[in-house]
mmCIF file of C-alpha atoms in Angstrom:
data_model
loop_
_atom_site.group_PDB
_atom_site.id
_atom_site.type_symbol
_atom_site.label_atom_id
_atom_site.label_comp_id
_atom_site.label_asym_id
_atom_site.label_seq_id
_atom_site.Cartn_x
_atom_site.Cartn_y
_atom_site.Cartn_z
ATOM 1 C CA UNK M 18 233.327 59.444 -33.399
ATOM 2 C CA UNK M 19 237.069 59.460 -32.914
ATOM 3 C CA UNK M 20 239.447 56.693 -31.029
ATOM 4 C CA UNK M 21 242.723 58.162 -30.038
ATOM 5 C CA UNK M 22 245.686 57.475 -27.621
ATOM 6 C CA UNK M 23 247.825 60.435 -25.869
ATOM 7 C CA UNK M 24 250.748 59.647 -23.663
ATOM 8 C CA UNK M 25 252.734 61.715 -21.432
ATOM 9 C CA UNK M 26 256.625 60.143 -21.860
ATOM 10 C CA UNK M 27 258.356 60.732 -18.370
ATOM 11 C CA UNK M 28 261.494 61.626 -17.520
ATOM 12 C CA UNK M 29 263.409 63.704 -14.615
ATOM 13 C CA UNK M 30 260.011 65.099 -13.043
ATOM 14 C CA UNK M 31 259.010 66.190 -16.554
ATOM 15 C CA UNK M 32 256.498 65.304 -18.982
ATOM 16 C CA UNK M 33 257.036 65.674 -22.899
ATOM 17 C CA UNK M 34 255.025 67.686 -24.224
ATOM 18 C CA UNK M 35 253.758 69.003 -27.686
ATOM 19 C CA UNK M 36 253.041 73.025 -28.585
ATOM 20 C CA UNK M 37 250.686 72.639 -31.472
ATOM 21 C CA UNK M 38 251.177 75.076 -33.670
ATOM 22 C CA UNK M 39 252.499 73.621 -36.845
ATOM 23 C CA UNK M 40 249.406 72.343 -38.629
ATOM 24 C CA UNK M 41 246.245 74.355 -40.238
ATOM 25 C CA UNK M 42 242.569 73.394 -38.653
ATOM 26 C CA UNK M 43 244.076 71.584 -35.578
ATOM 27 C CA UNK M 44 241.538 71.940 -32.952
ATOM 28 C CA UNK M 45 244.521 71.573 -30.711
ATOM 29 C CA UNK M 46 246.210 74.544 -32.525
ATOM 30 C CA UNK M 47 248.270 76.723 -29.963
ATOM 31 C CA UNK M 48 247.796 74.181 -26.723
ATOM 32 C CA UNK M 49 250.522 72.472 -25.290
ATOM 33 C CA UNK M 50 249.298 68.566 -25.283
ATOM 34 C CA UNK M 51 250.868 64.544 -24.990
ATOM 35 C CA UNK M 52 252.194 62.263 -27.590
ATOM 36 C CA UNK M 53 249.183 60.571 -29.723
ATOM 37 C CA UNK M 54 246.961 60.656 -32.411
ATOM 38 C CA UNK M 55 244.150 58.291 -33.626
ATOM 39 C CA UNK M 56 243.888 54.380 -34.004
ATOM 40 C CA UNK M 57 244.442 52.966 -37.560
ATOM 41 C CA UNK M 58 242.050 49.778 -38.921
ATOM 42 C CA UNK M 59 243.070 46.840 -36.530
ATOM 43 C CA UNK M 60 245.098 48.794 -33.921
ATOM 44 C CA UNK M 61 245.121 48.423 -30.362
ATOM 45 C CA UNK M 62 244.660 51.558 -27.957
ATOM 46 C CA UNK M 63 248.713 50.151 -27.129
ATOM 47 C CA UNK M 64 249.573 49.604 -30.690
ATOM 48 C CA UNK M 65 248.405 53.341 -31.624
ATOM 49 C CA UNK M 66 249.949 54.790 -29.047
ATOM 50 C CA UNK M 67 253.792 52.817 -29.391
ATOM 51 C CA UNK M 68 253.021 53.813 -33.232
ATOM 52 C CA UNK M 69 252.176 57.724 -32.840
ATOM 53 C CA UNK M 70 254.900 58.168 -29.814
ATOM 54 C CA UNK M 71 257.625 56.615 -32.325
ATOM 55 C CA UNK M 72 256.364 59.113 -35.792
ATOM 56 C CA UNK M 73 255.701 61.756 -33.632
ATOM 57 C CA UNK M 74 258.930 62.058 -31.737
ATOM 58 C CA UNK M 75 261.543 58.939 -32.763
ATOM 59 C CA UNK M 76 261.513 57.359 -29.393
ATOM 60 C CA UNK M 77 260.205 54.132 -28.783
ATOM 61 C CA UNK M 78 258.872 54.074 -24.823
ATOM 62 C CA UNK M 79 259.781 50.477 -23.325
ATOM 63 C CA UNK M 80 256.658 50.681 -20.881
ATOM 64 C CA UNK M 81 253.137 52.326 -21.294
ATOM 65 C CA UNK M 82 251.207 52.581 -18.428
ATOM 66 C CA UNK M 83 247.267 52.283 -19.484
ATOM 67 C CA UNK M 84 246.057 55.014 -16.887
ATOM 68 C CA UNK M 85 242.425 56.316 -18.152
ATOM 69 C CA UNK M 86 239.532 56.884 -20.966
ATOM 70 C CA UNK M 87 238.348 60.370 -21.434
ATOM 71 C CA UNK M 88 234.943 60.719 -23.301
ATOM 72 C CA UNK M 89 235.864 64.522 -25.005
ATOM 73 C CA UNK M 90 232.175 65.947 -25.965
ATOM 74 C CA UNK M 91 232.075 69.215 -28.009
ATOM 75 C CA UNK M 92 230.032 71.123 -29.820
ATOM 76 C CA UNK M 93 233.029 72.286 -32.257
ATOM 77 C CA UNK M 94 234.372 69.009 -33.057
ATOM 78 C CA UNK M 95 232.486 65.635 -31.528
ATOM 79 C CA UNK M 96 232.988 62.803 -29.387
ATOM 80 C CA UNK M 97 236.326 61.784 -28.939
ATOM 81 C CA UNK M 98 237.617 58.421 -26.658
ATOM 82 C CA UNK M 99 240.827 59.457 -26.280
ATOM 83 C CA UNK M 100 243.001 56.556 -24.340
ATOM 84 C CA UNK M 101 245.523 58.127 -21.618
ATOM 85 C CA UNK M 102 248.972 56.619 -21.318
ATOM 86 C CA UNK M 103 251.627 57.720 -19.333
ATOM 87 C CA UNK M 104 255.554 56.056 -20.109
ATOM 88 C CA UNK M 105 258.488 55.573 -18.076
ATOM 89 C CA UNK M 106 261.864 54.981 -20.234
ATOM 90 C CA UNK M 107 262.625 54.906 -23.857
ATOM 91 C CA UNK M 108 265.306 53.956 -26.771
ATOM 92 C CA UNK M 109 266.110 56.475 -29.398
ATOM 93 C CA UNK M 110 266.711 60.146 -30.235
ATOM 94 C CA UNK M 111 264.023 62.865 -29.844
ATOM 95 C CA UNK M 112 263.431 64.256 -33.471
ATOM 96 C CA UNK M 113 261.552 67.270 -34.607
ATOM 97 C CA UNK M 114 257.726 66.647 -35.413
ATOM 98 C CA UNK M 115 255.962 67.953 -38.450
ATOM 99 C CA UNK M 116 252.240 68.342 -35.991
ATOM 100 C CA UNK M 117 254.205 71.024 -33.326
ATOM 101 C CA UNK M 118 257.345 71.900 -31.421
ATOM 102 C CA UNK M 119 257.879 68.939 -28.434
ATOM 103 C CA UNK M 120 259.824 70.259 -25.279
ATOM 104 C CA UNK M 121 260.554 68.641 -21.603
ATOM 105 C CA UNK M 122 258.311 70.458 -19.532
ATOM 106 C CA UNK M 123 258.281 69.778 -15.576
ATOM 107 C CA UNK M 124 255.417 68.592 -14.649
ATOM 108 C CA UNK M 125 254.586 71.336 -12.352
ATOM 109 C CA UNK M 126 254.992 73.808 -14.777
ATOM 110 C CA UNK M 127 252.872 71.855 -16.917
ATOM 111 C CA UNK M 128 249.536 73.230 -15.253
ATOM 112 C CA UNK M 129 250.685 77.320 -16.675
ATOM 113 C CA UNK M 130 250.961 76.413 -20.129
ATOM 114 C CA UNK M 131 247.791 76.738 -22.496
ATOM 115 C CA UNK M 132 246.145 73.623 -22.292
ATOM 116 C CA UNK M 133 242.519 72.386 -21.844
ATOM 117 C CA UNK M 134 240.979 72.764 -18.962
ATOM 118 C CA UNK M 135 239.769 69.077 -18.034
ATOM 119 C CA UNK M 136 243.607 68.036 -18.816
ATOM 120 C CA UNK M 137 244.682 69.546 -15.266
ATOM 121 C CA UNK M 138 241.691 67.522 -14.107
ATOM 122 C CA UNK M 139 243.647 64.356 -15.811
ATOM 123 C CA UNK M 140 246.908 65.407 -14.562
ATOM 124 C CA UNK M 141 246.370 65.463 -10.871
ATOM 125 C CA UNK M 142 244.878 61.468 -11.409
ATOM 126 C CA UNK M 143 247.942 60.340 -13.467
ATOM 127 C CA UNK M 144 250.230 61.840 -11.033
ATOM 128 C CA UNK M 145 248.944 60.484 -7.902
ATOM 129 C CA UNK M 146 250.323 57.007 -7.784
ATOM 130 C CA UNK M 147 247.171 55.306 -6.155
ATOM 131 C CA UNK M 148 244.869 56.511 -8.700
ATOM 132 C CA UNK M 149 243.153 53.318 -9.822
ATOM 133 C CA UNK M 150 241.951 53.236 -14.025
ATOM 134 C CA UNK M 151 239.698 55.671 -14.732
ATOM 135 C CA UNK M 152 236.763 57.034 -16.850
ATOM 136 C CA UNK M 153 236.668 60.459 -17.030
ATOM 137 C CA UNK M 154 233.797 62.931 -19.075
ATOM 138 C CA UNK M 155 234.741 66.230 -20.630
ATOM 139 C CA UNK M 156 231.827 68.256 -22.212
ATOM 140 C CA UNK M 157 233.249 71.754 -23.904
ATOM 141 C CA UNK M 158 231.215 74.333 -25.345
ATOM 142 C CA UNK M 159 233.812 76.121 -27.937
ATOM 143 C CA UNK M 160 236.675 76.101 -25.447
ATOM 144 C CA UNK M 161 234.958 76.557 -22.289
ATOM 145 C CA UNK M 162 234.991 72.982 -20.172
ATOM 146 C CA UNK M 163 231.131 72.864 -18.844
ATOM 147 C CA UNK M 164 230.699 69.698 -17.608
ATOM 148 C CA UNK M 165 233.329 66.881 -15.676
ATOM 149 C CA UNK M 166 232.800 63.440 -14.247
ATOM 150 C CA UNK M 167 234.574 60.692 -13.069
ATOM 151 C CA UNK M 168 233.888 57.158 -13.125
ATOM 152 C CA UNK M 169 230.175 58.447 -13.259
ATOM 153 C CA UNK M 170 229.748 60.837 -10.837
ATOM 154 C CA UNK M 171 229.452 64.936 -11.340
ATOM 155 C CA UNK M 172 232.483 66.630 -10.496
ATOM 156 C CA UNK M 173 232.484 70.447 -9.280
ATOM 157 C CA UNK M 174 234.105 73.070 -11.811
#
């Protein structure tokens, strides 16, 4: 079972975002996803996150916002706890990443790119501002999202 962190940087009503399409076997290949990647031996979900956001991309983010844990199920590749972060300002230069090609996307147009289905169901809780913590549940069959819940209750597809 995997631990990861992904965190949406923000900045001018846009979220940075990643088009992976640089490395072989990424189950992520061709989608348009945050900043993250797994925890290493003794990390926290904070630690991993600071630590993936600065490889991936250069910047170091002065505030992460703990926002959510999504339990990923799938029959391709496992359970995943991924830990959602979003992040308001940052030091540094944006450099190009070795995992995909990272681009300012508003946050709007966010929702047209390719990207999983249960993210947009992510999305709409880390932009509303009242949106307490949250535990979400993502069950995929190959790409197709088949089953949602939040904090424990079925949600509609």
């Amino acid at each position: 079972m995997k631990n990861t962190t992904l965190c949406y940087i923000e900045k001018d009503g846009a979220y940075l975002m990643m088009h992976r399409i640089k490395k072989e076997n990424d189950e992520n290949r061709d989608k348009w996803i945050g900043i993250g990647g797994k925890l290493e031996y003794g990390e926290s979900p904070f630690d991993c996150a600071r630590r993936e956001i600065l490889e991936e991309t250069g910047l170091t983010v002065k505030k992460l916002n703990y926002k959510g844990i999504i339990t990923f199920v799938s029959d391709l590749y496992g359970t995943e706890y991924m830990h959602l972060f979003t992040a308001t300002g940052y030091e540094g230069t944006l450099k190009e990443c070795d995992e995909g090609n990272l681009e300012w996307v508003s946050k709007k147009a966010v929702y047209d790119l390719p990207i999983w289905e249960g993210d947009k169901i992510f999305f709409r809780l880390i932009e509303d501002p009242n949106s307490p913590f949250f535990s979400l549940k993502l069950s995929y069959e190959g790409d197709k999202l088949v089953y949602a819940a939040l904090d424990g209750k079925e949600m509609a597809l």
